[in-house]
Amino acid sequence: MTAGRAFPRAKGRIISAPTLGLAAMVALGLAAAPPALAETLVVSGVPLELSAPSGYCRLSPDVPTEAAVARQLAQAEKDTLRPALAFADCLELEDWRAGRRRDLTTLGQIGGQVVGGEVQRADSIPVFFRDLRGRLPRLSAAEAVALPGQDGLLVEGAGFAVHGGLVERGRAAELHLGATTVIGGAIVEISIYMPASPTGADNAARLAEGAGSLAQGTGEMLAMNDVFDEAEKPSNYNQAGSLNQLTAIVAGLSLISLLGIRSLWLLLRAPRRRQV
């Protein structure tokens, strides 16, 4: 997406689009905002529980002006990301919908990583992350913002990697953060772009804070999908699980009953205090 392109705005006005980078990266959250609700979306034929990162709200596909923004976001990253949902900073979106601001400066999307027009899958998760580490230099937030155009690995967790840096386009500069993970075999990306500050130290602090928030959010999304996957297992697995749970409950009740009988027996055996 290029600077100066305009979207139809809520209430018939116009907003100017921010400049977006070309790589698919992942989101910066605002801890003060309410958590986003997850919804089941299909990525590469796989149903996944996805949601906008904390502090971001989904652009509604049922509202024409918001759907137009989402389409332009998708077009900007069409070679790297097939989006499942698009989002904006919640506070900005609230003001934009109410007509209190002219533009949305912080936008992102989440979806499947695309190579050659196809959403990619990871046959081996350890091998995938080993290769990813080989492509991304490990950088601190300060190092990343000091090297415009260099995407650096900022945080690595169990099953995800958070990366980001500074993108310069003419006079404009943007911060981007990304998280790459694998859910249901599909390689999932969440991306966000926001205007950079004129101060390098401020950009480094925002990048570091955002990377930590994003790492937490990505871990929560992975846990959510683990629970979702358990709930979707075949019925014979569920039946076996139910039988195991029933066995555990019966065993527990039996133990409680035995303890109760034992306590009653001891009570009856206890010598009674003589009345004086």
Short mmCIF file of C-alpha atoms in Angstrom, two decimals:
data_model
loop_
_atom_site.label_atom_id
_atom_site.label_comp_id
_atom_site.label_asym_id
_atom_site.label_seq_id
_atom_site.Cartn_x
_atom_site.Cartn_y
_atom_site.Cartn_z
CA MET A 1 0.00 0.00 0.00
CA THR A 2 1.38 3.44 -0.83
CA ALA A 3 1.14 6.69 1.07
CA GLY A 4 -1.61 9.03 -0.05
CA ARG A 5 -3.99 6.36 -1.27
CA ALA A 6 -7.44 7.04 0.16
CA PHE A 7 -10.16 4.80 1.56
CA PRO A 8 -13.86 5.64 1.78
CA ARG A 9 -14.33 6.61 5.34
CA ALA A 10 -17.14 5.97 7.80
CA LYS A 11 -19.97 8.50 7.41
CA GLY A 12 -19.00 9.19 3.80
CA ARG A 13 -15.68 10.94 4.50
CA ILE A 14 -12.20 10.07 3.29
CA ILE A 15 -9.23 8.64 5.16
CA SER A 16 -5.68 8.58 3.87
CA ALA A 17 -3.97 5.19 4.00
CA PRO A 18 -0.69 4.74 5.85
CA THR A 19 2.33 3.36 4.02
CA LEU A 20 2.62 -0.40 4.53
CA GLY A 21 5.71 -2.59 4.20
CA LEU A 22 5.69 -5.61 1.88
CA ALA A 23 6.62 -8.38 4.31
CA ALA A 24 4.01 -10.17 6.43
CA MET A 25 4.73 -9.44 10.08
CA VAL A 26 2.86 -9.68 13.45
CA ALA A 27 1.05 -7.46 15.82
CA LEU A 28 1.77 -4.97 18.57
CA GLY A 29 -0.82 -5.02 21.40
CA LEU A 30 -1.96 -2.39 23.90
CA ALA A 31 -2.30 -3.89 27.36
CA ALA A 32 -4.92 -1.37 28.44
CA ALA A 33 -7.40 -2.40 25.75
CA PRO A 34 -9.97 -5.17 26.31
CA PRO A 35 -9.05 -8.63 24.96
CA ALA A 36 -10.26 -9.55 21.49
CA LEU A 37 -12.72 -12.38 21.01
CA ALA A 38 -11.51 -15.36 19.00
CA GLU A 39 -13.50 -16.79 16.16
CA THR A 40 -13.13 -19.87 14.00
CA LEU A 41 -11.68 -19.03 10.59
CA VAL A 42 -10.46 -21.38 7.88
CA VAL A 43 -6.82 -21.07 6.79
CA SER A 44 -5.62 -23.42 4.04
CA GLY A 45 -8.61 -25.67 4.67
CA VAL A 46 -7.91 -25.88 8.42
CA PRO A 47 -10.36 -24.37 10.98
CA LEU A 48 -8.37 -22.23 13.41
CA GLU A 49 -9.26 -20.06 16.40
CA LEU A 50 -7.92 -16.63 15.45
CA SER A 51 -8.36 -13.13 16.84
CA ALA A 52 -6.87 -9.68 16.51
CA PRO A 53 -4.01 -9.06 18.95
CA SER A 54 -4.72 -7.38 22.28
CA GLY A 55 -5.49 -3.71 21.75
CA TYR A 56 -6.73 -4.21 18.19
CA CYS A 57 -10.26 -4.62 16.85
CA ARG A 58 -11.40 -6.38 13.71
CA LEU A 59 -12.38 -4.37 10.65
CA SER A 60 -15.89 -5.61 9.99
CA PRO A 61 -16.31 -7.32 6.60
CA ASP A 62 -20.01 -6.32 6.74
CA VAL A 63 -19.28 -2.56 6.80
CA PRO A 64 -18.40 -1.34 3.28
CA THR A 65 -15.84 1.27 4.36
CA GLU A 66 -14.05 -1.17 6.66
CA ALA A 67 -14.19 -3.94 4.08
CA ALA A 68 -12.52 -1.54 1.62
CA VAL A 69 -9.65 -0.94 4.05
CA ALA A 70 -9.28 -4.70 4.54
CA ARG A 71 -9.16 -5.27 0.77
CA GLN A 72 -6.38 -2.73 0.34
CA LEU A 73 -4.45 -4.29 3.20
CA ALA A 74 -4.81 -7.66 1.51
CA GLN A 75 -3.64 -6.21 -1.80
CA ALA A 76 -0.56 -4.67 -0.18
CA GLU A 77 0.59 -8.06 1.16
CA LYS A 78 -0.93 -10.37 -1.45
CA ASP A 79 2.44 -11.95 -2.31
CA THR A 80 3.23 -12.92 1.28
CA LEU A 81 -0.03 -13.24 3.21
CA ARG A 82 -3.52 -14.59 2.59
CA PRO A 83 -5.50 -12.80 5.30
CA ALA A 84 -8.24 -14.32 7.41
CA LEU A 85 -9.07 -11.04 9.18
CA ALA A 86 -7.87 -7.43 9.23
CA PHE A 87 -7.73 -5.15 12.25
CA ALA A 88 -6.93 -1.64 13.46
CA ASP A 89 -5.95 -0.05 16.74
CA CYS A 90 -9.16 -0.12 18.81
CA LEU A 91 -8.95 3.50 19.98
CA GLU A 92 -8.22 4.77 16.47
CA LEU A 93 -11.03 2.68 15.02
CA GLU A 94 -13.51 3.94 17.60
CA ASP A 95 -12.66 7.56 16.82
CA TRP A 96 -12.68 6.91 13.06
CA ARG A 97 -16.10 5.29 13.19
CA ALA A 98 -17.40 8.28 15.18
CA GLY A 99 -15.90 10.77 12.70
CA ARG A 100 -13.42 12.15 15.25
CA ARG A 101 -10.31 11.36 13.18
CA ARG A 102 -9.40 11.50 9.52
CA ASP A 103 -7.23 8.40 9.18
CA LEU A 104 -6.19 5.04 10.57
CA THR A 105 -2.43 4.95 11.10
CA THR A 106 -2.05 1.54 12.76
CA LEU A 107 -3.37 -1.44 10.82
CA GLY A 108 -2.66 -5.14 10.46
CA GLN A 109 -3.94 -8.54 9.44
CA ILE A 110 -3.60 -12.20 10.29
CA GLY A 111 -3.61 -15.15 7.91
CA GLY A 112 -1.59 -17.83 6.19
CA GLN A 113 1.94 -17.32 4.89
CA VAL A 114 1.95 -17.41 1.09
CA VAL A 115 4.74 -18.48 -1.28
CA GLY A 116 3.99 -18.65 -4.99
CA GLY A 117 0.32 -18.03 -4.36
CA GLU A 118 -0.07 -21.02 -2.03
CA VAL A 119 -0.51 -21.01 1.74
CA GLN A 120 2.47 -22.81 3.20
CA ARG A 121 2.40 -25.75 5.57
CA ALA A 122 5.13 -27.05 7.88
CA ASP A 123 5.81 -30.78 7.66
CA SER A 124 8.29 -30.56 10.51
CA ILE A 125 7.86 -27.73 13.01
CA PRO A 126 11.43 -28.04 14.46
CA VAL A 127 12.92 -27.92 10.94
CA PHE A 128 10.71 -24.95 10.00
CA PHE A 129 11.86 -22.87 12.98
CA ARG A 130 15.47 -23.91 12.47
CA ASP A 131 15.29 -22.58 8.92
CA LEU A 132 13.52 -19.41 10.11
CA ARG A 133 16.32 -18.74 12.60
CA GLY A 134 18.78 -19.11 9.76
CA ARG A 135 17.03 -16.37 7.77
CA LEU A 136 16.54 -13.87 10.60
CA PRO A 137 19.52 -12.38 12.46
CA ARG A 138 19.01 -12.14 16.20
CA LEU A 139 18.85 -8.44 17.06
CA SER A 140 17.94 -6.28 20.02
CA ALA A 141 15.18 -3.72 19.49
CA ALA A 142 17.80 -0.93 19.44
CA GLU A 143 19.84 -2.77 16.80
CA ALA A 144 16.74 -3.44 14.69
CA VAL A 145 15.64 0.21 14.51
CA ALA A 146 19.23 1.28 13.78
CA LEU A 147 19.26 -0.93 10.66
CA PRO A 148 16.35 0.23 8.47
CA GLY A 149 15.06 -2.54 6.24
CA GLN A 150 16.65 -5.30 8.33
CA ASP A 151 14.08 -7.60 9.89
CA GLY A 152 15.47 -9.07 13.10
CA LEU A 153 14.50 -11.93 15.39
CA LEU A 154 13.49 -10.23 18.65
CA VAL A 155 11.85 -12.98 20.72
CA GLU A 156 11.69 -16.74 20.28
CA GLY A 157 9.21 -18.86 22.20
CA ALA A 158 7.83 -22.38 22.17
CA GLY A 159 6.32 -22.65 18.70
CA PHE A 160 6.61 -19.02 17.56
CA ALA A 161 9.09 -16.31 16.62
CA VAL A 162 8.59 -12.55 16.99
CA HIS A 163 10.50 -10.37 14.55
CA GLY A 164 10.46 -6.76 13.43
CA GLY A 165 12.30 -3.57 12.63
CA LEU A 166 12.11 -0.22 10.89
CA VAL A 167 10.98 0.30 7.29
CA GLU A 168 11.85 3.52 5.47
CA ARG A 169 9.91 4.64 2.39
CA GLY A 170 11.04 8.01 1.16
CA ARG A 171 10.41 10.48 3.95
CA ALA A 172 8.06 8.14 5.77
CA ALA A 173 9.16 5.49 8.23
CA GLU A 174 7.19 2.70 9.87
CA LEU A 175 7.71 0.24 12.66
CA HIS A 176 6.63 -3.31 12.00
CA LEU A 177 6.38 -6.32 14.25
CA GLY A 178 5.76 -9.86 13.16
CA ALA A 179 5.10 -13.22 14.71
CA THR A 180 5.34 -16.47 12.81
CA THR A 181 3.79 -19.64 14.18
CA VAL A 182 2.38 -22.97 13.03
CA ILE A 183 -1.20 -23.90 13.89
CA GLY A 184 -2.84 -27.04 12.58
CA GLY A 185 0.12 -27.50 10.23
CA ALA A 186 -0.51 -24.12 8.55
CA ILE A 187 2.12 -21.38 8.81
CA VAL A 188 0.30 -18.40 10.32
CA GLU A 189 1.42 -14.77 10.24
CA ILE A 190 0.04 -11.76 12.09
CA SER A 191 1.23 -8.38 10.79
CA ILE A 192 1.05 -4.79 11.98
CA TYR A 193 2.45 -1.50 10.69
CA MET A 194 2.49 1.82 12.50
CA PRO A 195 4.16 5.21 12.03
CA ALA A 196 7.65 5.47 13.47
CA SER A 197 8.75 8.16 15.91
CA PRO A 198 11.47 10.64 14.94
CA THR A 199 13.46 9.42 17.96
CA GLY A 200 15.45 6.19 17.71
CA ALA A 201 15.29 5.51 21.45
CA ASP A 202 11.51 5.87 21.41
CA ASN A 203 11.22 3.49 18.46
CA ALA A 204 13.44 0.94 20.20
CA ALA A 205 11.33 1.12 23.38
CA ARG A 206 8.08 0.71 21.44
CA LEU A 207 9.51 -2.20 19.45
CA ALA A 208 10.73 -3.98 22.59
CA GLU A 209 7.45 -3.44 24.43
CA GLY A 210 5.47 -4.58 21.41
CA ALA A 211 7.60 -7.69 20.96
CA GLY A 212 6.95 -8.76 24.55
CA SER A 213 3.21 -8.15 24.23
CA LEU A 214 3.12 -10.01 20.94
CA ALA A 215 5.01 -12.98 22.34
CA GLN A 216 2.45 -13.30 25.13
CA GLY A 217 -0.48 -12.97 22.73
CA THR A 218 0.91 -15.53 20.31
CA GLY A 219 1.47 -18.02 23.11
CA GLU A 220 -2.13 -17.52 24.23
CA MET A 221 -3.37 -18.08 20.68
CA LEU A 222 -1.40 -21.33 20.45
CA ALA A 223 -2.88 -22.51 23.77
CA MET A 224 -6.38 -21.57 22.59
CA ASN A 225 -5.95 -23.65 19.44
CA ASP A 226 -4.63 -26.60 21.47
CA VAL A 227 -7.88 -26.55 23.46
CA PHE A 228 -9.89 -26.12 20.25
CA ASP A 229 -8.05 -29.08 18.69
CA GLU A 230 -8.81 -31.29 21.69
CA ALA A 231 -12.51 -30.43 21.43
CA GLU A 232 -12.53 -31.33 17.73
CA LYS A 233 -10.97 -34.80 18.11
CA PRO A 234 -12.89 -37.83 16.72
CA SER A 235 -15.79 -39.20 18.70
CA ASN A 236 -14.02 -42.46 19.55
CA TYR A 237 -11.28 -40.40 21.21
CA ASN A 238 -13.89 -38.38 23.09
CA GLN A 239 -15.63 -41.59 24.17
CA ALA A 240 -12.35 -43.00 25.42
CA GLY A 241 -11.63 -39.76 27.23
CA SER A 242 -15.11 -39.76 28.75
CA LEU A 243 -14.67 -43.35 29.93
CA ASN A 244 -11.33 -42.47 31.50
CA GLN A 245 -12.92 -39.49 33.23
CA LEU A 246 -15.82 -41.65 34.42
CA THR A 247 -13.38 -44.26 35.74
CA ALA A 248 -11.50 -41.55 37.64
CA ILE A 249 -14.75 -40.18 39.10
CA VAL A 250 -15.94 -43.64 40.19
CA ALA A 251 -12.55 -44.38 41.74
CA GLY A 252 -12.64 -41.06 43.58
CA LEU A 253 -16.14 -41.65 44.91
CA SER A 254 -15.16 -45.15 46.03
CA LEU A 255 -12.18 -43.76 47.94
CA ILE A 256 -14.35 -41.12 49.59
CA SER A 257 -16.87 -43.82 50.59
CA LEU A 258 -14.16 -46.00 52.10
CA LEU A 259 -12.75 -43.05 54.03
CA GLY A 260 -16.25 -42.23 55.28
CA ILE A 261 -16.85 -45.81 56.46
CA ARG A 262 -13.44 -45.88 58.14
CA SER A 263 -14.17 -42.61 59.96
CA LEU A 264 -17.57 -43.89 61.16
CA TRP A 265 -16.01 -47.12 62.39
CA LEU A 266 -13.36 -45.22 64.38
CA LEU A 267 -16.05 -42.97 65.84
CA LEU A 268 -18.12 -45.91 67.02
CA ARG A 269 -15.05 -47.57 68.56
CA ALA A 270 -14.02 -44.49 70.49
CA PRO A 271 -14.70 -44.80 74.29
CA ARG A 272 -17.46 -42.58 75.48
CA ARG A 273 -16.75 -40.02 78.15
CA ARG A 274 -18.24 -41.07 81.44
CA GLN A 275 -20.71 -38.74 83.06
CA VAL A 276 -19.61 -37.65 86.54
#
